[in-house]
Short mmCIF file of C-alpha atoms in Angstrom, two decimals:
data_model
loop_
_atom_site.label_atom_id
_atom_site.label_comp_id
_atom_site.label_asym_id
_atom_site.label_seq_id
_atom_site.Cartn_x
_atom_site.Cartn_y
_atom_site.Cartn_z
CA MET A 1 12.81 51.32 -6.96
CA ALA A 2 9.80 49.75 -5.64
CA ILE A 3 10.22 46.66 -7.68
CA LEU A 4 13.77 46.01 -6.17
CA SER A 5 12.62 46.68 -2.83
CA PHE A 6 10.00 44.16 -3.40
CA LEU A 7 12.46 41.68 -4.56
CA LYS A 8 14.54 42.28 -2.42
CA THR A 9 12.08 41.19 0.74
CA VAL A 10 10.91 38.40 -1.21
CA LEU A 11 14.17 36.84 -2.21
CA THR A 12 16.01 37.44 0.42
CA PRO A 13 17.11 35.48 2.06
CA ALA A 14 13.67 33.37 1.52
CA THR A 15 14.96 32.43 -2.35
CA ASN A 16 15.98 28.98 -1.06
CA ASP A 17 12.64 28.17 0.82
CA LEU A 18 10.86 28.74 -2.33
CA THR A 19 13.05 27.41 -4.82
CA ALA A 20 13.54 24.53 -2.84
CA ASP A 21 9.74 23.64 -3.35
CA THR A 22 9.97 23.87 -7.08
CA PRO A 23 9.04 20.87 -8.24
CA ILE A 24 5.78 23.05 -8.94
CA ALA A 25 4.68 21.15 -11.01
CA CYS A 26 4.37 18.14 -8.91
CA LYS A 27 0.45 17.53 -8.92
CA SER A 28 0.77 16.27 -5.51
CA LEU A 29 3.16 19.02 -4.10
CA VAL A 30 1.01 21.73 -5.39
CA ASN A 31 -2.48 20.43 -4.29
CA ARG A 32 -0.55 19.93 -0.72
CA GLY A 33 -0.32 23.66 -0.83
CA THR A 34 3.06 23.97 -0.08
CA ILE A 35 3.78 26.79 -2.76
CA ASP A 36 1.58 28.73 -4.74
CA LEU A 37 2.91 27.51 -8.79
CA ARG A 38 1.32 31.16 -10.39
CA TYR A 39 3.05 32.94 -7.55
CA TYR A 40 6.19 31.31 -8.43
CA PHE A 41 6.02 32.05 -12.34
CA LEU A 42 5.36 35.87 -11.34
CA VAL A 43 8.68 36.15 -8.75
CA ILE A 44 10.63 34.71 -11.42
CA SER A 45 9.41 37.00 -14.01
CA ILE A 46 10.39 40.08 -12.34
CA ALA A 47 13.42 38.42 -11.29
CA CYS A 48 14.90 37.43 -14.82
CA LEU A 49 13.86 40.93 -16.10
CA LEU A 50 16.29 42.84 -13.42
CA SER A 51 18.61 39.39 -14.01
CA VAL A 52 19.13 40.84 -18.04
CA SER A 53 22.58 42.12 -18.77
CA PRO A 54 22.60 46.49 -18.57
CA SER A 55 22.80 47.07 -21.88
CA VAL A 56 19.10 45.57 -22.35
CA ALA A 57 17.24 45.95 -18.86
CA ASP A 58 18.74 49.45 -19.01
CA ALA A 59 18.00 50.29 -22.44
CA PRO A 60 15.51 53.13 -23.29
CA ASP A 61 11.81 52.00 -23.07
CA GLU A 62 10.44 55.10 -25.72
CA SER A 63 6.67 53.62 -25.20
CA GLY A 64 7.29 52.27 -21.68
CA ILE A 65 5.12 49.47 -22.35
CA PHE A 66 7.34 46.88 -20.75
CA ALA A 67 7.81 48.24 -17.36
CA GLN A 68 4.31 48.75 -17.52
CA ALA A 69 3.17 45.21 -18.18
CA VAL A 70 6.38 44.20 -15.22
CA GLU A 71 4.85 46.65 -12.79
CA ALA A 72 1.17 45.07 -13.99
CA GLN A 73 2.41 41.51 -13.41
CA TRP A 74 3.79 43.13 -10.09
CA LYS A 75 0.77 43.87 -8.90
CA ARG A 76 -1.13 40.94 -9.74
CA ASN A 77 -3.09 42.45 -12.03
CA LEU A 78 -2.50 39.66 -14.36
CA ASP A 79 -4.99 40.68 -17.28
CA GLU A 80 -3.25 44.19 -18.05
CA ALA A 81 0.20 42.75 -18.13
CA ILE A 82 -0.91 39.90 -20.27
CA LYS A 83 -2.48 43.05 -22.62
CA LEU A 84 0.61 44.91 -22.39
CA TYR A 85 3.31 41.92 -23.46
CA SER A 86 0.82 41.66 -26.25
CA ARG A 87 1.53 45.03 -27.39
CA VAL A 88 5.22 44.41 -26.88
CA VAL A 89 5.40 41.14 -29.01
CA GLU A 90 3.32 42.48 -31.46
CA GLN A 91 5.89 45.68 -31.97
CA GLU A 92 9.43 43.57 -30.90
CA PRO A 93 8.21 39.86 -32.17
CA LYS A 94 11.59 38.69 -31.23
CA ASN A 95 11.41 39.66 -27.81
CA ALA A 96 12.43 36.52 -26.10
CA ARG A 97 11.97 38.30 -22.59
CA ALA A 98 8.24 39.92 -23.51
CA PHE A 99 6.89 36.28 -24.35
CA PHE A 100 8.87 34.35 -21.78
CA ASN A 101 7.15 36.92 -19.19
CA ARG A 102 3.78 36.50 -20.83
CA GLY A 103 3.93 33.47 -20.54
CA VAL A 104 4.68 33.28 -16.37
CA ALA A 105 1.60 35.69 -16.69
CA TYR A 106 -0.63 33.29 -18.30
CA ARG A 107 0.59 30.29 -16.42
CA SER A 108 -0.10 32.35 -13.21
CA LYS A 109 -3.74 32.39 -14.27
CA GLY A 110 -3.60 28.44 -14.97
CA LEU A 111 -3.28 28.68 -18.62
CA GLU A 112 -0.68 26.12 -18.69
CA ASP A 113 -1.12 25.79 -22.74
CA LEU A 114 -1.06 29.56 -23.29
CA ALA A 115 2.12 29.36 -21.28
CA LEU A 116 3.66 26.58 -22.83
CA SER A 117 3.42 28.33 -26.30
CA ASP A 118 5.11 31.46 -25.43
CA PHE A 119 7.48 29.31 -23.65
CA ASN A 120 8.25 27.26 -26.36
CA GLN A 121 8.43 30.94 -28.43
CA ALA A 122 10.55 32.23 -26.50
CA VAL A 123 13.39 29.06 -25.96
CA SER A 124 12.91 29.13 -30.28
CA LEU A 125 14.02 33.00 -30.01
CA ASN A 126 16.94 32.54 -27.24
CA PRO A 127 17.83 28.78 -26.67
CA ASP A 128 20.14 30.15 -23.82
CA LEU A 129 17.16 31.43 -21.63
CA VAL A 130 17.47 29.18 -18.72
CA GLU A 131 14.31 30.53 -17.27
CA ALA A 132 12.18 29.83 -20.28
CA LEU A 133 13.86 26.17 -20.39
CA TYR A 134 13.22 25.80 -16.75
CA GLY A 135 9.47 27.02 -16.70
CA ARG A 136 8.58 24.81 -19.58
CA GLY A 137 10.12 22.04 -17.82
CA LEU A 138 8.38 22.77 -14.94
CA ILE A 139 4.96 22.70 -17.30
CA TYR A 140 5.91 19.74 -18.94
CA LEU A 141 6.04 18.09 -15.36
CA HIS A 142 2.91 19.21 -14.17
CA LYS A 143 1.12 17.95 -17.81
CA LYS A 144 3.17 14.48 -16.79
CA LYS A 145 5.28 14.73 -19.90
CA TYR A 146 8.03 13.42 -17.88
CA ASP A 147 10.70 13.09 -21.23
CA ARG A 148 10.07 16.41 -22.48
CA ALA A 149 10.21 17.78 -18.61
CA PHE A 150 13.51 15.88 -17.93
CA GLN A 151 15.44 17.26 -21.67
CA ASP A 152 14.37 20.69 -20.49
CA ILE A 153 15.77 20.39 -17.09
CA ASP A 154 18.47 18.69 -18.24
CA ALA A 155 19.39 21.22 -20.46
CA VAL A 156 18.94 24.08 -17.67
CA ILE A 157 22.00 22.03 -15.39
CA LYS A 158 24.05 22.08 -18.71
CA LYS A 159 23.51 25.42 -19.34
CA SER A 160 23.77 26.68 -15.73
CA PRO A 161 24.87 23.95 -12.86
CA SER A 162 24.05 26.09 -10.41
CA TYR A 163 20.22 26.46 -10.93
CA ILE A 164 18.38 26.20 -7.86
CA GLY A 165 15.45 23.90 -7.69
CA ALA A 166 17.07 22.14 -11.03
CA GLU A 167 18.53 18.96 -9.59
CA ARG A 168 15.12 18.31 -8.01
CA ALA A 169 12.80 18.75 -10.84
CA ARG A 170 15.40 16.56 -12.88
CA GLY A 171 15.15 14.16 -10.01
CA GLU A 172 11.39 14.42 -9.80
CA SER A 173 11.14 13.67 -13.95
CA GLU A 174 13.53 10.59 -13.38
CA VAL A 175 11.24 9.01 -10.90
CA TYR A 176 8.70 8.89 -13.11
CA LEU A 177 10.61 8.11 -15.86
CA GLY A 178 12.07 4.40 -14.24
CA LYS A 179 15.31 5.74 -13.50
CA PRO A 180 15.34 5.48 -10.13
CA ASP A 181 19.38 5.57 -9.94
CA GLU A 182 19.84 8.84 -11.60
CA ALA A 183 16.81 10.12 -9.63
CA ILE A 184 18.17 9.53 -6.16
CA ASN A 185 21.71 11.34 -7.23
CA ASP A 186 19.72 14.01 -8.13
CA LEU A 187 17.44 14.41 -4.67
CA THR A 188 20.56 13.93 -2.92
CA GLN A 189 22.57 16.26 -3.92
CA ALA A 190 19.32 18.64 -4.06
CA LEU A 191 18.76 17.95 -0.11
CA VAL A 192 22.48 18.54 0.44
CA SER A 193 21.44 22.19 -0.01
CA HIS A 194 17.92 22.21 1.18
CA PRO A 195 17.94 19.39 4.06
CA GLU A 196 14.12 20.18 4.78
CA ASP A 197 12.34 19.75 1.62
CA ALA A 198 9.80 17.29 2.38
CA GLU A 199 8.93 16.77 -1.22
CA ALA A 200 12.55 15.92 -1.67
CA TYR A 201 12.36 13.05 0.73
CA PHE A 202 9.40 11.80 -0.45
CA LEU A 203 10.18 11.58 -4.20
CA ARG A 204 13.65 9.86 -3.12
CA GLY A 205 11.88 7.40 -1.03
CA SER A 206 9.83 7.03 -4.47
CA ALA A 207 13.21 6.04 -6.50
CA TYR A 208 14.31 3.69 -3.28
CA PHE A 209 10.73 1.84 -3.33
CA LYS A 210 11.38 1.34 -7.27
CA GLN A 211 14.65 -0.17 -6.59
CA GLY A 212 13.41 -2.32 -4.35
CA LYS A 213 15.08 -0.76 -1.03
CA MET A 214 12.38 -0.53 0.98
CA ASP A 215 13.88 0.03 4.45
CA LEU A 216 15.51 3.25 2.74
CA ALA A 217 12.12 3.96 1.30
CA ALA A 218 10.64 3.85 4.38
CA ALA A 219 12.80 6.22 5.92
CA ASP A 220 12.66 8.67 3.60
CA PHE A 221 8.76 8.23 3.70
CA LYS A 222 9.16 8.87 7.76
CA LYS A 223 11.22 11.79 6.89
CA THR A 224 8.67 13.35 5.01
CA LEU A 225 5.93 13.17 7.66
CA SER A 226 8.69 14.90 10.02
CA PHE A 227 8.37 17.63 8.06
CA ASN A 228 4.58 17.22 7.08
CA GLU A 229 2.54 14.80 9.25
CA LYS A 230 -0.59 15.37 6.33
CA ASN A 231 1.03 14.12 3.64
CA SER A 232 -1.21 11.47 3.20
CA SER A 233 0.98 9.68 0.01
CA ALA A 234 3.86 9.50 2.35
CA TRP A 235 1.47 7.42 5.03
CA ASN A 236 0.31 5.44 1.95
CA ASN A 237 3.12 4.28 0.43
CA LEU A 238 4.51 3.39 4.02
CA GLY A 239 1.04 1.30 4.07
CA LYS A 240 2.14 -0.42 0.91
CA ILE A 241 5.76 -1.23 2.05
CA ALA A 242 3.94 -2.77 5.68
CA LEU A 243 1.56 -4.74 3.75
CA ASP A 244 4.12 -6.53 1.25
CA ALA A 245 6.15 -7.24 4.44
CA GLY A 246 3.71 -9.28 5.91
CA LYS A 247 3.40 -6.45 8.85
CA ASN A 248 -0.35 -6.25 8.61
CA ASP A 249 -0.39 -4.87 11.70
CA SER A 250 1.39 -1.69 10.95
CA ALA A 251 -0.33 -1.72 7.90
CA VAL A 252 -3.57 -1.16 9.40
CA GLU A 253 -2.29 1.59 11.35
CA TYR A 254 -0.64 3.56 8.19
CA TYR A 255 -4.01 3.19 6.35
CA SER A 256 -6.15 4.30 8.85
CA LYS A 257 -3.69 7.51 9.11
CA VAL A 258 -4.57 7.79 5.34
CA LEU A 259 -7.96 7.45 5.82
CA THR A 260 -8.23 10.32 8.48
CA LEU A 261 -6.73 12.44 6.26
CA ASP A 262 -8.78 11.59 3.33
CA PRO A 263 -11.61 9.39 4.50
CA LYS A 264 -12.63 8.16 0.70
CA ASN A 265 -9.47 7.22 -0.90
CA THR A 266 -10.55 3.96 -2.24
CA SER A 267 -6.76 2.40 -2.52
CA ALA A 268 -6.01 2.88 1.29
CA LEU A 269 -9.93 1.61 2.02
CA ARG A 270 -9.23 -1.57 -0.43
CA ASN A 271 -5.85 -1.96 1.22
CA ARG A 272 -6.71 -1.74 5.12
CA GLY A 273 -9.23 -4.37 4.31
CA GLN A 274 -6.81 -6.32 2.25
CA ALA A 275 -4.51 -6.20 5.83
CA GLU A 276 -7.41 -6.77 8.31
CA TYR A 277 -8.64 -9.80 5.86
CA LEU A 278 -4.53 -11.37 6.47
CA LEU A 279 -5.32 -10.81 9.96
CA GLY A 280 -8.34 -12.92 10.09
CA ARG A 281 -10.70 -9.73 10.58
CA ASN A 282 -13.39 -10.33 8.09
CA LYS A 283 -15.80 -8.16 9.61
CA GLU A 284 -13.67 -4.99 9.55
CA ALA A 285 -12.26 -6.16 6.33
CA LEU A 286 -15.75 -6.70 4.66
CA ASN A 287 -16.47 -2.82 5.99
CA ASP A 288 -13.86 -1.56 4.31
CA LEU A 289 -14.06 -3.08 0.84
CA ASN A 290 -17.86 -2.48 0.82
CA ALA A 291 -17.07 0.98 1.32
CA ALA A 292 -14.35 1.16 -1.26
CA LEU A 293 -16.82 -0.33 -3.80
CA LYS A 294 -19.30 1.89 -2.64
CA ILE A 295 -17.31 5.08 -4.04
CA ASP A 296 -16.09 2.89 -6.81
CA PRO A 297 -18.06 -0.42 -7.71
CA LYS A 298 -15.72 -1.40 -10.37
CA ASP A 299 -12.72 -1.86 -7.80
CA GLN A 300 -10.97 -5.09 -8.82
CA LYS A 301 -8.95 -5.77 -6.19
CA SER A 302 -11.76 -5.07 -3.39
CA LEU A 303 -13.75 -7.51 -5.57
CA GLU A 304 -11.46 -10.28 -5.41
CA THR A 305 -10.42 -9.71 -1.44
CA ARG A 306 -14.00 -9.73 -0.67
CA ALA A 307 -15.01 -12.43 -2.65
CA ALA A 308 -12.19 -14.66 -0.84
CA ILE A 309 -13.74 -13.52 2.29
CA GLU A 310 -17.19 -14.67 0.97
CA ILE A 311 -16.12 -18.42 0.07
CA LYS A 312 -14.85 -18.60 3.33
CA SER A 313 -17.51 -17.56 4.92
CA GLY A 314 -19.49 -20.02 2.94
CA LYS A 315 -21.20 -17.07 0.92
CA ARG A 316 -20.23 -19.03 -1.83
CA ASP A 317 -23.29 -17.44 -4.09
CA ASP A 318 -22.37 -13.99 -2.99
CA ALA A 319 -18.59 -14.49 -4.18
CA LEU A 320 -19.84 -15.65 -7.47
CA SER A 321 -21.79 -12.39 -8.02
CA ASP A 322 -18.39 -10.59 -7.40
CA TYR A 323 -16.90 -13.13 -9.99
CA ASN A 324 -19.29 -12.28 -12.54
CA THR A 325 -18.74 -8.36 -11.95
CA LEU A 326 -15.06 -9.10 -12.34
CA ILE A 327 -15.50 -10.87 -15.56
CA GLY A 328 -17.54 -8.15 -17.02
CA ILE A 329 -14.60 -5.89 -16.44
CA ARG A 330 -11.67 -8.43 -17.45
CA GLU A 331 -13.69 -10.96 -19.65
CA ASN A 332 -10.47 -12.80 -21.34
CA ASP A 333 -8.48 -13.10 -17.81
CA PRO A 334 -7.53 -16.72 -17.31
CA SER A 335 -7.00 -16.64 -13.79
CA LEU A 336 -10.49 -14.92 -13.00
CA LEU A 337 -11.99 -17.30 -15.24
CA TYR A 338 -10.83 -20.39 -13.54
CA GLN A 339 -11.51 -19.20 -10.08
CA ARG A 340 -15.02 -18.61 -11.29
CA GLY A 341 -14.83 -22.27 -12.84
CA ALA A 342 -13.92 -23.94 -9.28
CA LEU A 343 -16.50 -22.34 -7.56
CA LEU A 344 -18.90 -23.22 -9.76
CA LEU A 345 -17.49 -26.85 -9.32
CA SER A 346 -18.18 -26.27 -5.62
CA LEU A 347 -21.75 -25.07 -6.12
CA LYS A 348 -22.04 -28.35 -8.28
CA ARG A 349 -22.60 -26.34 -11.54
CA THR A 350 -20.46 -28.58 -13.81
CA ASP A 351 -21.67 -27.33 -16.88
CA GLU A 352 -21.09 -23.96 -16.22
CA ALA A 353 -17.66 -24.78 -14.62
CA LEU A 354 -16.51 -26.87 -17.70
CA LYS A 355 -17.34 -23.35 -19.89
CA ASP A 356 -14.90 -21.53 -17.96
CA PHE A 357 -12.31 -24.33 -18.42
CA ASN A 358 -13.17 -24.33 -22.34
CA ARG A 359 -12.95 -20.54 -22.28
CA ILE A 360 -9.66 -20.55 -20.97
CA LEU A 361 -8.00 -22.85 -22.92
CA HIS A 362 -9.32 -21.87 -25.88
CA LEU A 363 -7.32 -18.49 -24.54
CA GLU A 364 -4.48 -20.75 -23.63
CA PRO A 365 -4.42 -24.36 -24.88
CA ARG A 366 -1.58 -25.04 -22.57
CA ASP A 367 -2.79 -23.72 -19.21
CA PHE A 368 -2.07 -26.44 -16.81
CA ASP A 369 -4.57 -26.00 -14.19
CA ALA A 370 -7.69 -25.71 -16.36
CA LEU A 371 -6.52 -28.86 -17.94
CA VAL A 372 -6.23 -30.43 -15.12
CA GLU A 373 -9.53 -29.64 -13.81
CA ARG A 374 -11.31 -30.55 -17.25
CA SER A 375 -9.93 -33.54 -16.79
CA LYS A 376 -11.68 -33.81 -13.88
CA ILE A 377 -14.67 -33.07 -15.28
CA TYR A 378 -14.48 -35.47 -17.45
CA ALA A 379 -13.23 -38.23 -15.15
CA ALA A 380 -16.87 -37.31 -12.74
CA GLN A 381 -19.00 -37.64 -16.35
CA ARG A 382 -16.80 -40.92 -17.20
CA GLN A 383 -15.29 -39.84 -20.08
CA PHE A 384 -12.07 -41.28 -19.23
CA GLY A 385 -10.85 -40.95 -22.75
CA LYS A 386 -11.29 -36.90 -23.16
CA ALA A 387 -9.55 -36.63 -18.97
CA LEU A 388 -7.00 -38.80 -19.75
CA GLY A 389 -6.15 -36.58 -23.10
CA ASP A 390 -6.10 -33.36 -20.93
CA LEU A 391 -3.85 -34.85 -18.55
CA ASN A 392 -1.08 -36.40 -20.96
CA LEU A 393 -0.84 -32.29 -22.74
CA ALA A 394 -0.82 -30.90 -18.43
CA LEU A 395 1.91 -33.26 -18.41
CA GLU A 396 3.75 -32.37 -21.23
CA VAL A 397 3.66 -28.59 -19.61
CA LYS A 398 4.72 -29.78 -16.40
CA PRO A 399 6.17 -33.06 -16.57
CA LYS A 400 7.00 -33.30 -12.62
CA ASP A 401 3.86 -32.37 -11.52
CA LYS A 402 3.20 -35.34 -8.90
CA SER A 403 -0.64 -34.88 -8.69
CA ALA A 404 -1.33 -34.62 -12.02
CA ILE A 405 0.98 -37.89 -12.63
CA ILE A 406 -1.01 -39.95 -9.88
CA TYR A 407 -4.42 -38.44 -11.31
CA ARG A 408 -3.33 -39.60 -14.77
CA ALA A 409 -2.60 -43.10 -13.05
CA GLU A 410 -6.20 -43.12 -11.52
CA VAL A 411 -7.83 -42.73 -15.12
CA CYS A 412 -5.57 -44.96 -16.58
CA LYS A 413 -6.87 -47.65 -14.14
CA ASN A 414 -10.51 -46.81 -15.01
CA LEU A 415 -9.68 -47.66 -18.67
CA LYS A 416 -7.84 -50.62 -17.87
CA LYS A 417 -4.73 -49.59 -18.70
CA TYR A 418 -3.15 -51.23 -15.76
CA GLY A 419 0.62 -51.02 -17.84
CA GLU A 420 0.30 -47.24 -17.76
CA ALA A 421 -0.93 -46.47 -14.59
CA ALA A 422 1.92 -48.73 -12.96
CA LYS A 423 4.17 -46.55 -14.87
CA ASP A 424 2.64 -43.25 -13.37
CA TYR A 425 2.78 -44.55 -9.73
CA ALA A 426 6.17 -45.67 -10.49
CA GLN A 427 7.43 -42.43 -11.74
CA VAL A 428 6.03 -40.24 -8.43
CA ILE A 429 8.18 -43.10 -6.09
CA ASN A 430 11.41 -42.29 -8.28
CA LEU A 431 10.43 -38.54 -8.32
CA ASP A 432 10.32 -38.17 -4.35
CA PRO A 433 11.45 -41.37 -2.70
CA ALA A 434 11.08 -39.97 0.95
CA ALA A 435 7.51 -38.65 0.44
CA PRO A 436 4.99 -39.19 3.41
CA ASN A 437 2.44 -40.98 1.65
CA MET A 438 5.20 -43.70 0.08
CA ALA A 439 3.35 -46.77 1.43
CA SER A 440 0.16 -45.20 -0.25
CA LEU A 441 2.03 -44.96 -3.66
CA TYR A 442 3.35 -48.34 -3.00
CA TYR A 443 -0.11 -49.97 -2.19
CA SER A 444 -1.57 -48.39 -5.47
CA LEU A 445 1.37 -49.75 -7.70
CA GLY A 446 1.18 -52.84 -6.35
CA GLU A 447 -2.90 -52.60 -6.65
CA SER A 448 -2.20 -51.95 -10.51
CA LEU A 449 0.42 -54.32 -11.23
CA LEU A 450 -1.94 -57.21 -9.89
CA LEU A 451 -4.79 -55.61 -12.28
CA GLY A 452 -2.61 -56.05 -15.21
CA ASN A 453 -1.28 -59.54 -13.92
CA GLN A 454 2.29 -58.63 -13.18
CA LEU A 455 2.02 -61.16 -10.37
CA ASP A 456 5.87 -61.36 -9.08
CA TYR A 457 6.26 -57.23 -9.18
CA ALA A 458 2.69 -56.72 -7.35
CA ILE A 459 4.00 -58.82 -4.79
CA ARG A 460 7.26 -56.83 -4.32
CA ALA A 461 5.62 -53.34 -4.52
CA LEU A 462 3.04 -54.95 -1.67
CA THR A 463 5.45 -56.37 0.22
CA LYS A 464 7.09 -52.85 0.57
CA THR A 465 3.93 -51.27 1.43
CA ILE A 466 3.16 -53.80 4.28
CA GLN A 467 7.18 -52.85 5.67
CA LEU A 468 6.17 -49.45 5.55
CA ASP A 469 2.69 -49.67 7.08
CA PRO A 470 2.66 -53.14 9.04
CA LYS A 471 -1.39 -52.58 10.12
CA ASN A 472 -2.80 -51.83 5.94
CA GLY A 473 -5.01 -54.53 5.48
CA LEU A 474 -5.76 -54.44 2.38
CA ALA A 475 -1.93 -54.74 1.08
CA TYR A 476 -2.34 -57.96 2.85
CA ALA A 477 -5.24 -59.13 1.04
CA ASN A 478 -3.96 -57.85 -2.37
CA ARG A 479 -0.46 -59.55 -2.22
CA GLY A 480 -2.59 -62.55 -0.92
CA VAL A 481 -4.61 -62.44 -4.14
CA ALA A 482 -1.30 -62.44 -6.29
CA PHE A 483 0.03 -65.27 -4.19
CA LYS A 484 -3.02 -67.10 -4.78
CA ASP A 485 -3.05 -66.47 -8.54
CA LYS A 486 0.37 -67.98 -8.50
CA GLY A 487 -0.57 -70.94 -6.75
CA ASP A 488 0.94 -70.35 -3.47
CA LEU A 489 -2.11 -71.25 -1.71
CA LEU A 490 -0.25 -71.08 2.09
CA ALA A 491 1.50 -67.62 1.42
CA ALA A 492 -2.14 -66.56 0.43
CA ASP A 493 -3.57 -68.40 3.25
CA SER A 494 -1.37 -66.57 5.76
CA ASP A 495 -1.83 -63.19 3.86
CA PHE A 496 -5.69 -63.33 4.07
CA ARG A 497 -5.15 -64.10 8.07
CA ALA A 498 -3.09 -61.47 8.42
CA SER A 499 -5.59 -58.91 6.44
CA LEU A 500 -8.56 -59.88 9.35
CA LYS A 501 -6.57 -58.55 11.82
CA PHE A 502 -6.72 -54.98 10.58
CA LEU A 503 -9.59 -54.70 8.15
CA GLU A 504 -12.38 -52.98 9.52
CA LYS A 505 -15.13 -52.62 7.08
CA PRO A 506 -17.88 -55.18 7.00
CA SER A 507 -17.66 -56.16 3.35
CA SER A 508 -14.11 -55.76 3.08
CA ARG A 509 -13.60 -58.54 5.58
CA GLN A 510 -16.29 -60.47 3.83
CA PHE A 511 -14.90 -60.59 0.69
CA VAL A 512 -11.44 -62.07 2.34
CA ILE A 513 -13.36 -64.60 4.39
CA ARG A 514 -14.73 -65.85 1.26
CA LEU A 515 -11.10 -65.92 -0.79
CA LEU A 516 -9.81 -67.73 2.80
CA ASN A 517 -12.41 -70.10 2.43
CA ASP A 518 -11.99 -70.63 -1.28
CA VAL A 519 -8.06 -71.42 -0.38
CA GLU A 520 -8.61 -73.62 2.35
CA THR A 521 -10.57 -75.95 0.27
CA ARG A 522 -7.83 -76.29 -2.39
CA ILE A 523 -5.59 -76.68 -0.15
CA MET A 524 -7.42 -79.38 1.71
CA ALA A 525 -8.17 -80.65 -1.95
CA GLU A 526 -4.58 -81.08 -2.59
CA GLU A 527 -2.60 -81.81 -0.32
CA PRO A 528 -2.45 -84.85 2.16
CA LYS A 529 -4.77 -84.72 5.03
CA GLY A 530 -1.87 -85.19 7.33
CA LEU A 531 0.24 -82.66 5.79
CA VAL A 532 -2.43 -80.14 5.56
CA ALA A 533 -2.85 -80.38 9.41
CA GLN A 534 0.92 -80.05 9.83
CA VAL A 535 0.86 -76.97 7.79
CA LEU A 536 -2.07 -75.04 9.69
CA ASP A 537 -0.39 -75.75 12.85
CA ILE A 538 2.28 -73.24 11.70
CA PHE A 539 0.14 -70.50 12.58
CA PRO A 540 -0.39 -70.96 16.48
CA GLY A 541 -3.92 -69.60 17.35
CA ARG A 542 -4.97 -69.32 13.75
CA LYS A 543 -8.21 -71.93 13.70
CA SER A 544 -9.72 -73.07 10.29
CA LEU A 545 -12.27 -70.64 9.50
CA ARG A 546 -14.64 -73.70 8.45
CA SER A 547 -14.80 -75.07 11.99
CA GLY A 548 -15.54 -71.59 13.04
CA PRO A 549 -18.67 -69.95 14.17
CA LYS A 550 -20.78 -69.32 11.28
CA ASN A 551 -21.77 -66.18 11.27
CA LEU A 552 -18.10 -65.79 9.87
CA TRP A 553 -19.30 -66.93 6.53
#
């Protein structure tokens, strides 16, 4: 009768409140002190004892050992209860209930492996003992063996569809098994009967998060906090949602809540630092990242973000030190090797940079970015053949990358492969006819054609350049050269004179002046004097440079 009185006090009307929090195996739930897992198993043990059929429960207990064991367990004298249950199973090795109750006592003492062994024995003796299935499922949840937890709790629901807490526990296992749809269904059903279950809202929010439904996830995390504002995981998840959405001010606010509750939370320090960095608050960001790295010197995301800040702050040697640490952790990470290689290039440590790009290409022979960067190093070393080889391979990977095509054209010009260079410039023009740098592209095309002695095509390309950029002095000068080489001296004379209106660089002006003087000399030699005078009059205000000031020569 004492036991019955105790159970009435404990289980009525608080049964729902107790079982509503029974994803007891959820580490976060146990840690937050929502429920004492050991106390829960004590209560269900006694409840299960009294729930057996009268023919078993009321059977004569000649030795009284089982009853003594239950009494000891009720008084939380767990060692005595375990000793007595052990005597029972020695005498009755097929007593599933005794194995189950002893398993509960073991679990109450935190001896999960022994508890699991007893629950296994209980289930093997009586597969319909749902309490044992449920208890074992909860232990599997706590051990993060979510597939086994799901199997047990799913079996509980099939055998006893209204078993309190089972839908919530199955929903938890489904969250971690990557079954968000099923988890949401189970957790929503659990919340119908227990609408104040903060942890169920948290779990459902996690399932929505996995689905990418961030608004619904955030709503559930906020609902969790309305019941328990000290749930640091909910604040942390809200911070991640805000950070991913670019709401960096909100992210800082949420992560600050986490750090108020848990000042050494590395993830929150790192992520708040990232949000502050994105807000341009480099000093605050570095404070957070340094704090995270003091706790965990190898926190990779903190190292990466700190390196980015150091590069922007001009502290490239410090950034290099962080990249060295990162590569010590992930030595074959092409992305890190690329970033360090680029940083080494900016520090003019070309040979070391080349080693990083070579290493990338050993790991991934068709890495586009590494091929392009290595080609630039080769070009700077005037190894244009190697540079061209890398660019050809890079453009097999990305055939329409305009920057790489233009760079290959420049390399081809250095190799005096002017036709190939012209083809590359023409390809870029065709890829993007409305590009803002179209005048520059036509100029480069015209220059390559001129160098390749394709004079008519060069004139056409340079004419297009002048149409797009009427003040391009070099375009006039080079078109003048093309006209000169074709023998059209009058057109050359006109273009050389036009170029001098726009050229400012003294060396360029002097070169054009020499070309113009040469053209005028040839015109004077080849044409009758009267005709030359008439032709020169066509250009009013353009007196012969031969009669101009001597300092123009």
